[in-house]
Amino acid sequence: MAAKLERNDKVLVLTSGGDAPGMNSALRGAARVGAELGLELVGVEDGYVGLLAERFVPLDMRHLDDASRRGGTVLGTARSRIFPTPEGQQKAKEILAKSNVSALLVIGGNGSLTGAKTLEGTETGKGPLRVAGLPASIDNDLGGTSMAIGVDTAMNTIVEACDRICDTATAHRRIFLVEVMGRDCGYLAMTAGIAAGADTVIVRETDRSDAEVVDQVCRTIERAYAEGEKRRRVLILKAEGVHIGTNELKAKVDERLARTVADVDSRVTVLGHVVRGGTPSAFDRLLAARLANAALRGLADGASGFMAGWVGPGITREACPYDPYVVLVPLEEMLAETDKLHRGESALAMWRKRVYREVESILER
Ligand code: F6P
């Protein structure tokens, strides 16, 4: 453990990658806890893009009180193309080296926290740079945390959208294929699908071929509209990361249904970025504040190279001294775990895969 941070030590904070509702609450939490600990919190605009351009701004606590109720991120975010390159990282290190920054807090997903790890230990005017991360990604695709900031809000947004879709679907006796975000993980589709009362949910993790997915959807629809069934709507949720495209799936399903089910129409709704915006839920605000609190306290006590994660399924580490629901996971471990999660090889990934198949079967009743 490095020495404790001292009064007025400077901590840079940035939000990076895909925005997630609750990022502003994390900024507010960091600013307030930083003030409590006597640290100077400085924001970086537009993530690593702003770091490379030295766009630093004071974190205004009062402004953040209000922003914390809103989605997006007041600091701005970006997916920098330059920062991940060796030249980009070298430039970032040179900028930090001539600064008197003691620590960097990165709020973002997999790529953003990988970036944080590469900057750890850069010699600044205040010694080796300490880094910490907060998990923020609506996809819930990060190792080392049971929930990432933004997931709960996104899930609620999907459920609300599906409730609306079901009204019109029921009125028309229609089938709706609803595609939701989730590049590598079907968590959002699955959890929201269960909550929204979907008839089936299609996720990448169950390893179905395109033909099997078409069959799964057709069987669901054929069952719903079988003789004697009084069903008026079929709701199918599909994660973005599933190999077969949603429009292609609709075309194939329509082709088969033309022979098997009379007189029902299908429609596609791609919720896309709608799911990433919006007012953060109370849970996301609190999650963000508590993770920020633990991260700031960890940095202040001399820890570095960690992400503050939320206790829950898949998390076996002991809670940190600052919050019984928060663990401080080494970034290296968290990134390796994330990689395994994406490849379906972590304990959590395998558990999810088993449960997803069970849910598929339960929904088929
Ligand atoms: O933040 C994660 C995510 O929302 C993924 O689900 C999605 O594939 C991706 O971001 C979209 O990113 P962009 O906003 O850059 O198109």
Short mmCIF file of C-alpha atoms and ligand atoms in Angstrom, two decimals:
data_model
loop_
_atom_site.label_atom_id
_atom_site.label_comp_id
_atom_site.label_asym_id
_atom_site.label_seq_id
_atom_site.Cartn_x
_atom_site.Cartn_y
_atom_site.Cartn_z
CA MET A 1 0.00 0.00 0.00
CA ALA A 2 1.38 3.43 -0.94
CA ALA A 3 1.40 6.37 1.48
CA LYS A 4 -1.93 8.00 2.28
CA LEU A 5 -3.04 10.93 0.15
CA GLU A 6 -2.46 14.30 1.75
CA ARG A 7 -4.74 17.31 2.10
CA ASN A 8 -5.23 19.17 -1.19
CA ASP A 9 -3.82 16.29 -3.22
CA LYS A 10 -5.31 16.35 -6.68
CA VAL A 11 -7.51 13.54 -8.02
CA LEU A 12 -8.52 13.55 -11.69
CA VAL A 13 -11.92 12.07 -12.51
CA LEU A 14 -13.19 11.08 -15.93
CA THR A 15 -16.15 9.24 -17.44
CA SER A 16 -15.36 7.14 -20.47
CA GLY A 17 -16.88 4.75 -23.02
CA GLY A 18 -20.63 4.30 -23.38
CA ASP A 19 -22.43 6.57 -20.92
CA ALA A 20 -24.56 4.95 -18.24
CA PRO A 21 -27.34 6.47 -16.12
CA GLY A 22 -25.83 7.12 -12.70
CA MET A 23 -22.47 8.41 -13.96
CA ASN A 24 -23.42 11.88 -12.70
CA SER A 25 -24.30 10.42 -9.30
CA ALA A 26 -20.85 8.83 -9.23
CA LEU A 27 -19.29 12.22 -10.00
CA ARG A 28 -21.34 13.83 -7.27
CA GLY A 29 -20.34 11.12 -4.80
CA ALA A 30 -16.67 11.48 -5.72
CA ALA A 31 -16.81 15.28 -5.42
CA ARG A 32 -18.53 15.19 -2.04
CA VAL A 33 -16.40 12.45 -0.50
CA GLY A 34 -13.29 14.09 -1.98
CA ALA A 35 -14.25 17.36 -0.28
CA GLU A 36 -14.86 15.49 2.97
CA LEU A 37 -11.37 13.99 2.76
CA GLY A 38 -9.77 17.34 1.91
CA LEU A 39 -8.83 16.33 -1.64
CA GLU A 40 -9.02 18.46 -4.76
CA LEU A 41 -11.21 16.77 -7.37
CA VAL A 42 -10.68 17.82 -10.98
CA GLY A 43 -12.85 16.65 -13.87
CA VAL A 44 -11.56 15.69 -17.31
CA GLU A 45 -13.91 16.45 -20.20
CA ASP A 46 -14.83 13.73 -22.69
CA GLY A 47 -12.85 10.89 -21.13
CA TYR A 48 -9.44 10.02 -22.54
CA VAL A 49 -10.03 12.37 -25.49
CA GLY A 50 -10.08 15.25 -23.00
CA LEU A 51 -7.11 13.87 -21.10
CA LEU A 52 -5.03 13.94 -24.29
CA ALA A 53 -6.17 17.52 -24.91
CA GLU A 54 -5.61 18.53 -21.25
CA ARG A 55 -9.20 19.64 -20.87
CA PHE A 56 -9.46 19.81 -17.10
CA VAL A 57 -12.38 21.45 -15.27
CA PRO A 58 -13.23 21.93 -11.59
CA LEU A 59 -15.88 19.51 -10.29
CA ASP A 60 -18.60 21.82 -9.03
CA MET A 61 -20.35 20.05 -6.16
CA ARG A 62 -23.47 22.22 -6.26
CA HIS A 63 -23.90 21.70 -9.98
CA LEU A 64 -23.49 17.96 -9.46
CA ASP A 65 -26.30 17.84 -6.88
CA ASP A 66 -28.67 18.65 -9.70
CA ALA A 67 -26.87 16.69 -12.42
CA SER A 68 -26.99 13.58 -10.25
CA ARG A 69 -30.69 13.33 -11.08
CA ARG A 70 -30.00 13.20 -14.79
CA GLY A 71 -28.72 10.57 -17.21
CA GLY A 72 -25.61 10.96 -19.39
CA THR A 73 -22.53 12.54 -17.89
CA VAL A 74 -21.90 16.25 -17.37
CA LEU A 75 -18.19 15.70 -18.01
CA GLY A 76 -18.91 14.17 -21.39
CA THR A 77 -17.56 10.83 -22.52
CA ALA A 78 -15.93 9.38 -25.61
CA ARG A 79 -14.55 6.24 -27.17
CA SER A 80 -11.10 7.57 -27.99
CA ARG A 81 -9.43 5.96 -30.99
CA ILE A 82 -6.07 7.49 -30.17
CA PHE A 83 -5.72 6.69 -26.46
CA PRO A 84 -5.62 2.88 -26.85
CA THR A 85 -2.64 3.13 -29.25
CA PRO A 86 0.95 3.08 -27.84
CA GLU A 87 1.40 6.70 -29.02
CA GLY A 88 -1.84 7.78 -27.34
CA GLN A 89 -0.89 6.17 -24.07
CA GLN A 90 2.59 7.65 -24.23
CA LYS A 91 1.11 11.10 -24.74
CA ALA A 92 -1.29 10.62 -21.80
CA LYS A 93 1.64 9.59 -19.59
CA GLU A 94 3.64 12.66 -20.65
CA ILE A 95 0.70 14.92 -19.78
CA LEU A 96 0.33 13.26 -16.38
CA ALA A 97 4.11 13.32 -15.79
CA LYS A 98 4.23 17.12 -16.00
CA SER A 99 1.19 17.45 -13.70
CA ASN A 100 0.96 17.33 -9.94
CA VAL A 101 -1.90 14.83 -9.98
CA SER A 102 -1.84 12.14 -7.29
CA ALA A 103 -4.63 9.88 -8.48
CA LEU A 104 -7.02 9.15 -11.34
CA LEU A 105 -10.57 7.83 -10.96
CA VAL A 106 -12.06 6.34 -14.12
CA ILE A 107 -15.79 5.69 -14.39
CA GLY A 108 -16.59 3.38 -17.28
CA GLY A 109 -16.59 -0.11 -18.73
CA ASN A 110 -14.05 -2.68 -19.81
CA GLY A 111 -12.04 -0.56 -22.27
CA SER A 112 -12.03 2.45 -19.97
CA LEU A 113 -10.74 0.48 -17.00
CA THR A 114 -8.12 -1.20 -19.20
CA GLY A 115 -6.96 2.33 -20.01
CA ALA A 116 -6.79 3.21 -16.31
CA LYS A 117 -4.60 0.19 -15.64
CA THR A 118 -2.06 1.25 -18.27
CA LEU A 119 -1.65 4.65 -16.61
CA GLU A 120 -1.07 3.31 -13.11
CA GLY A 121 2.33 4.19 -11.67
CA THR A 122 3.09 7.00 -14.15
CA GLU A 123 5.54 9.27 -12.31
CA THR A 124 3.86 12.63 -11.77
CA GLY A 125 5.03 15.61 -9.71
CA LYS A 126 3.46 13.77 -6.75
CA GLY A 127 5.04 10.34 -7.22
CA PRO A 128 3.57 7.23 -8.89
CA LEU A 129 0.00 7.83 -10.10
CA ARG A 130 -2.66 5.84 -8.21
CA VAL A 131 -5.66 4.72 -10.18
CA ALA A 132 -9.10 3.43 -9.31
CA GLY A 133 -12.17 2.53 -11.34
CA LEU A 134 -15.93 2.46 -10.96
CA PRO A 135 -17.87 -0.02 -13.12
CA ALA A 136 -20.35 1.79 -15.37
CA SER A 137 -21.94 -0.05 -18.28
CA ILE A 138 -25.60 -0.78 -18.89
CA ASP A 139 -24.59 -4.22 -20.22
CA ASN A 140 -23.53 -5.60 -16.79
CA ASP A 141 -20.64 -7.24 -18.59
CA LEU A 142 -17.87 -6.57 -16.08
CA GLY A 143 -16.13 -9.01 -13.78
CA GLY A 144 -15.55 -8.12 -10.13
CA THR A 145 -18.95 -6.54 -9.56
CA SER A 146 -22.43 -7.99 -9.36
CA MET A 147 -23.94 -4.77 -10.73
CA ALA A 148 -22.50 -1.97 -12.81
CA ILE A 149 -23.77 1.59 -12.67
CA GLY A 150 -26.60 2.07 -15.19
CA VAL A 151 -27.87 -1.49 -15.40
CA ASP A 152 -30.86 -1.02 -13.12
CA THR A 153 -32.07 2.09 -14.95
CA ALA A 154 -31.62 0.46 -18.35
CA MET A 155 -33.56 -2.58 -17.18
CA ASN A 156 -36.42 -0.39 -15.96
CA THR A 157 -36.43 1.54 -19.23
CA ILE A 158 -36.73 -1.69 -21.22
CA VAL A 159 -39.53 -2.97 -19.01
CA GLU A 160 -41.44 0.29 -19.40
CA ALA A 161 -40.96 0.22 -23.17
CA CYS A 162 -42.11 -3.41 -23.32
CA ASP A 163 -45.21 -2.61 -21.26
CA ARG A 164 -46.10 0.03 -23.84
CA ILE A 165 -45.32 -2.28 -26.73
CA CYS A 166 -47.53 -4.97 -25.17
CA ASP A 167 -50.50 -2.56 -25.17
CA THR A 168 -50.33 -2.09 -28.92
CA ALA A 169 -49.31 -5.72 -29.52
CA THR A 170 -52.36 -6.93 -27.58
CA ALA A 171 -54.65 -4.52 -29.42
CA HIS A 172 -53.47 -5.88 -32.78
CA ARG A 173 -52.82 -9.51 -31.77
CA ARG A 174 -49.26 -9.01 -32.90
CA ILE A 175 -45.80 -10.43 -32.37
CA PHE A 176 -43.07 -8.02 -31.31
CA LEU A 177 -39.37 -8.73 -31.59
CA VAL A 178 -37.68 -6.21 -29.31
CA GLU A 179 -33.92 -5.80 -29.62
CA VAL A 180 -32.04 -4.35 -26.68
CA MET A 181 -28.41 -3.34 -26.17
CA GLY A 182 -25.89 -5.84 -24.90
CA ARG A 183 -22.94 -6.42 -27.17
CA ASP A 184 -21.27 -9.22 -25.25
CA CYS A 185 -23.79 -10.01 -22.54
CA GLY A 186 -27.48 -10.85 -22.70
CA TYR A 187 -28.03 -9.90 -19.05
CA LEU A 188 -30.21 -6.88 -19.85
CA ALA A 189 -32.38 -8.76 -22.34
CA MET A 190 -32.82 -11.67 -19.97
CA THR A 191 -33.58 -9.78 -16.77
CA ALA A 192 -35.82 -7.23 -18.47
CA GLY A 193 -37.50 -10.01 -20.44
CA ILE A 194 -38.44 -11.87 -17.27
CA ALA A 195 -39.69 -8.67 -15.64
CA ALA A 196 -41.67 -7.63 -18.73
CA GLY A 197 -43.37 -11.01 -19.11
CA ALA A 198 -41.67 -11.94 -22.38
CA ASP A 199 -42.65 -15.18 -24.09
CA THR A 200 -39.04 -15.97 -24.87
CA VAL A 201 -35.68 -14.27 -24.61
CA ILE A 202 -32.80 -14.75 -27.02
CA VAL A 203 -29.27 -14.24 -25.78
CA ARG A 204 -25.88 -15.07 -27.19
CA GLU A 205 -24.85 -17.06 -24.11
CA THR A 206 -27.13 -20.02 -24.81
CA ASP A 207 -25.04 -20.78 -27.92
CA ARG A 208 -27.91 -21.38 -30.35
CA SER A 209 -27.25 -21.48 -34.08
CA ASP A 210 -29.23 -19.08 -36.28
CA ALA A 211 -31.53 -21.93 -37.34
CA GLU A 212 -32.14 -22.89 -33.70
CA VAL A 213 -33.00 -19.29 -32.82
CA VAL A 214 -35.50 -19.14 -35.69
CA ASP A 215 -37.01 -22.40 -34.49
CA GLN A 216 -37.14 -21.23 -30.87
CA VAL A 217 -39.03 -18.07 -31.88
CA CYS A 218 -41.38 -19.90 -34.25
CA ARG A 219 -42.24 -22.55 -31.67
CA THR A 220 -43.01 -19.82 -29.13
CA ILE A 221 -45.34 -18.09 -31.57
CA GLU A 222 -46.99 -21.28 -32.80
CA ARG A 223 -47.69 -22.32 -29.22
CA ALA A 224 -49.10 -18.90 -28.33
CA TYR A 225 -51.51 -18.89 -31.29
CA ALA A 226 -52.42 -22.59 -31.19
CA GLU A 227 -56.11 -23.63 -31.30
CA GLY A 228 -57.79 -22.88 -28.01
CA GLU A 229 -55.10 -20.46 -26.83
CA LYS A 230 -56.49 -17.01 -26.21
CA ARG A 231 -53.15 -15.20 -26.47
CA ARG A 232 -53.25 -11.84 -28.17
CA ARG A 233 -49.60 -10.87 -28.09
CA VAL A 234 -46.17 -12.41 -28.25
CA LEU A 235 -43.25 -10.49 -26.82
CA ILE A 236 -39.76 -11.66 -27.71
CA LEU A 237 -36.68 -9.96 -26.36
CA LYS A 238 -33.42 -10.33 -28.20
CA ALA A 239 -29.99 -9.14 -27.15
CA GLU A 240 -28.05 -7.09 -29.68
CA GLY A 241 -25.07 -9.49 -29.50
CA VAL A 242 -26.99 -12.51 -30.87
CA HIS A 243 -25.46 -13.54 -34.20
CA ILE A 244 -28.62 -13.44 -36.34
CA GLY A 245 -29.75 -9.87 -37.04
CA THR A 246 -33.23 -8.94 -35.79
CA ASN A 247 -34.60 -8.08 -39.24
CA GLU A 248 -33.20 -11.27 -40.70
CA LEU A 249 -34.79 -13.19 -37.84
CA LYS A 250 -38.15 -11.54 -38.51
CA ALA A 251 -37.93 -12.40 -42.21
CA LYS A 252 -37.18 -16.05 -41.49
CA VAL A 253 -39.85 -16.30 -38.83
CA ASP A 254 -42.44 -14.65 -41.10
CA GLU A 255 -41.60 -17.11 -43.86
CA ARG A 256 -42.32 -20.11 -41.63
CA LEU A 257 -45.35 -18.55 -39.93
CA ALA A 258 -46.96 -17.93 -43.31
CA ARG A 259 -47.32 -21.70 -43.45
CA THR A 260 -48.15 -22.40 -39.80
CA VAL A 261 -50.04 -19.50 -38.20
CA ALA A 262 -52.80 -17.64 -40.00
CA ASP A 263 -53.24 -13.93 -39.89
CA VAL A 264 -50.73 -12.61 -37.38
CA ASP A 265 -48.23 -9.88 -38.05
CA SER A 266 -44.82 -9.38 -36.56
CA ARG A 267 -43.01 -6.12 -35.91
CA VAL A 268 -39.48 -5.22 -34.87
CA THR A 269 -38.58 -2.53 -32.34
CA VAL A 270 -34.92 -1.77 -31.76
CA LEU A 271 -34.68 0.12 -28.49
CA GLY A 272 -31.00 0.96 -29.05
CA HIS A 273 -29.69 4.08 -27.34
CA VAL A 274 -33.09 4.89 -25.81
CA VAL A 275 -32.08 2.35 -23.17
CA ARG A 276 -28.86 4.19 -22.31
CA GLY A 277 -30.46 7.54 -21.54
CA GLY A 278 -32.93 8.71 -18.94
CA THR A 279 -33.26 9.55 -15.29
CA PRO A 280 -31.15 7.21 -13.17
CA SER A 281 -33.09 4.97 -10.79
CA ALA A 282 -32.70 5.41 -7.04
CA PHE A 283 -30.68 2.18 -6.96
CA ASP A 284 -28.23 3.42 -9.60
CA ARG A 285 -27.79 6.75 -7.81
CA LEU A 286 -27.08 5.02 -4.53
CA LEU A 287 -24.87 2.36 -6.10
CA ALA A 288 -22.82 5.06 -7.82
CA ALA A 289 -22.51 7.11 -4.63
CA ARG A 290 -21.46 4.12 -2.52
CA LEU A 291 -18.91 2.86 -5.04
CA ALA A 292 -17.48 6.38 -5.38
CA ASN A 293 -17.27 6.71 -1.62
CA ALA A 294 -15.32 3.46 -1.22
CA ALA A 295 -13.04 4.22 -4.18
CA LEU A 296 -12.13 7.67 -2.88
CA ARG A 297 -11.50 6.35 0.61
CA GLY A 298 -9.38 3.51 -0.81
CA LEU A 299 -7.27 5.96 -2.83
CA ALA A 300 -6.94 8.27 0.16
CA ASP A 301 -5.71 5.36 2.28
CA GLY A 302 -2.99 4.55 -0.26
CA ALA A 303 -4.62 1.79 -2.35
CA SER A 304 -4.19 1.79 -6.12
CA GLY A 305 -4.99 -0.29 -9.19
CA PHE A 306 -8.44 -1.41 -8.09
CA MET A 307 -12.09 -1.17 -9.08
CA ALA A 308 -14.83 -0.70 -6.49
CA GLY A 309 -17.35 -3.49 -7.12
CA TRP A 310 -20.76 -4.34 -5.68
CA VAL A 311 -21.15 -7.46 -3.55
CA GLY A 312 -23.44 -10.18 -4.95
CA PRO A 313 -23.47 -13.22 -7.23
CA GLY A 314 -20.02 -14.18 -8.46
CA ILE A 315 -18.19 -12.00 -5.94
CA THR A 316 -16.25 -14.03 -3.43
CA ARG A 317 -13.87 -11.33 -2.17
CA GLU A 318 -14.31 -9.84 1.31
CA ALA A 319 -16.00 -6.46 1.57
CA CYS A 320 -13.81 -3.40 2.01
CA PRO A 321 -13.60 -1.58 5.36
CA TYR A 322 -15.63 1.36 4.04
CA ASP A 323 -18.86 -0.36 3.02
CA PRO A 324 -20.11 -3.90 3.64
CA TYR A 325 -21.54 -4.01 0.09
CA VAL A 326 -18.38 -2.91 -1.69
CA VAL A 327 -15.27 -4.87 -2.66
CA LEU A 328 -12.03 -3.40 -3.96
CA VAL A 329 -10.92 -5.72 -6.76
CA PRO A 330 -7.46 -5.43 -8.34
CA LEU A 331 -7.92 -4.10 -11.88
CA GLU A 332 -5.84 -6.92 -13.29
CA GLU A 333 -8.12 -9.52 -11.71
CA MET A 334 -11.26 -7.65 -12.72
CA LEU A 335 -10.12 -7.35 -16.35
CA ALA A 336 -9.18 -11.04 -16.52
CA GLU A 337 -12.56 -11.94 -15.00
CA THR A 338 -14.33 -9.71 -17.54
CA ASP A 339 -12.52 -11.45 -20.35
CA LYS A 340 -13.60 -14.84 -19.00
CA LEU A 341 -17.16 -13.57 -18.60
CA HIS A 342 -17.25 -12.49 -22.26
CA ARG A 343 -15.84 -15.83 -23.34
CA GLY A 344 -18.38 -17.68 -21.19
CA GLU A 345 -15.67 -19.22 -19.02
CA SER A 346 -16.04 -17.57 -15.60
CA ALA A 347 -18.08 -19.17 -12.81
CA LEU A 348 -20.63 -16.36 -13.17
CA ALA A 349 -20.81 -16.82 -16.95
CA MET A 350 -21.43 -20.53 -16.55
CA TRP A 351 -24.07 -19.93 -13.89
CA ARG A 352 -25.80 -17.37 -16.10
CA LYS A 353 -25.73 -19.74 -19.07
CA ARG A 354 -27.36 -22.51 -17.03
CA VAL A 355 -30.00 -20.17 -15.61
CA TYR A 356 -30.73 -18.64 -19.04
CA ARG A 357 -31.47 -22.12 -20.41
CA GLU A 358 -33.68 -22.85 -17.41
CA VAL A 359 -35.55 -19.59 -17.95
CA GLU A 360 -36.03 -20.41 -21.65
CA SER A 361 -37.66 -23.65 -20.64
CA ILE A 362 -39.84 -22.02 -17.94
CA LEU A 363 -41.03 -19.36 -20.39
CA GLU A 364 -42.01 -22.08 -22.85
CA ARG A 365 -44.83 -23.26 -20.52
O1 F6P B 1 -22.21 0.82 -23.39
C1 F6P B 1 -22.37 -0.46 -23.89
C2 F6P B 1 -23.16 -0.37 -25.14
O2 F6P B 1 -24.36 0.27 -24.82
C3 F6P B 1 -23.40 -1.69 -25.84
O3 F6P B 1 -24.52 -2.38 -25.37
C4 F6P B 1 -23.58 -1.24 -27.27
O4 F6P B 1 -23.25 -2.27 -28.16
C5 F6P B 1 -22.62 -0.11 -27.36
O5 F6P B 1 -22.50 0.43 -26.08
C6 F6P B 1 -23.02 0.97 -28.33
O6 F6P B 1 -22.02 1.92 -28.36
P1 F6P B 1 -22.07 3.27 -29.18
O7 F6P B 1 -22.86 4.24 -28.36
O8 F6P B 1 -20.65 3.66 -29.28
O9 F6P B 1 -22.74 2.98 -30.46
#
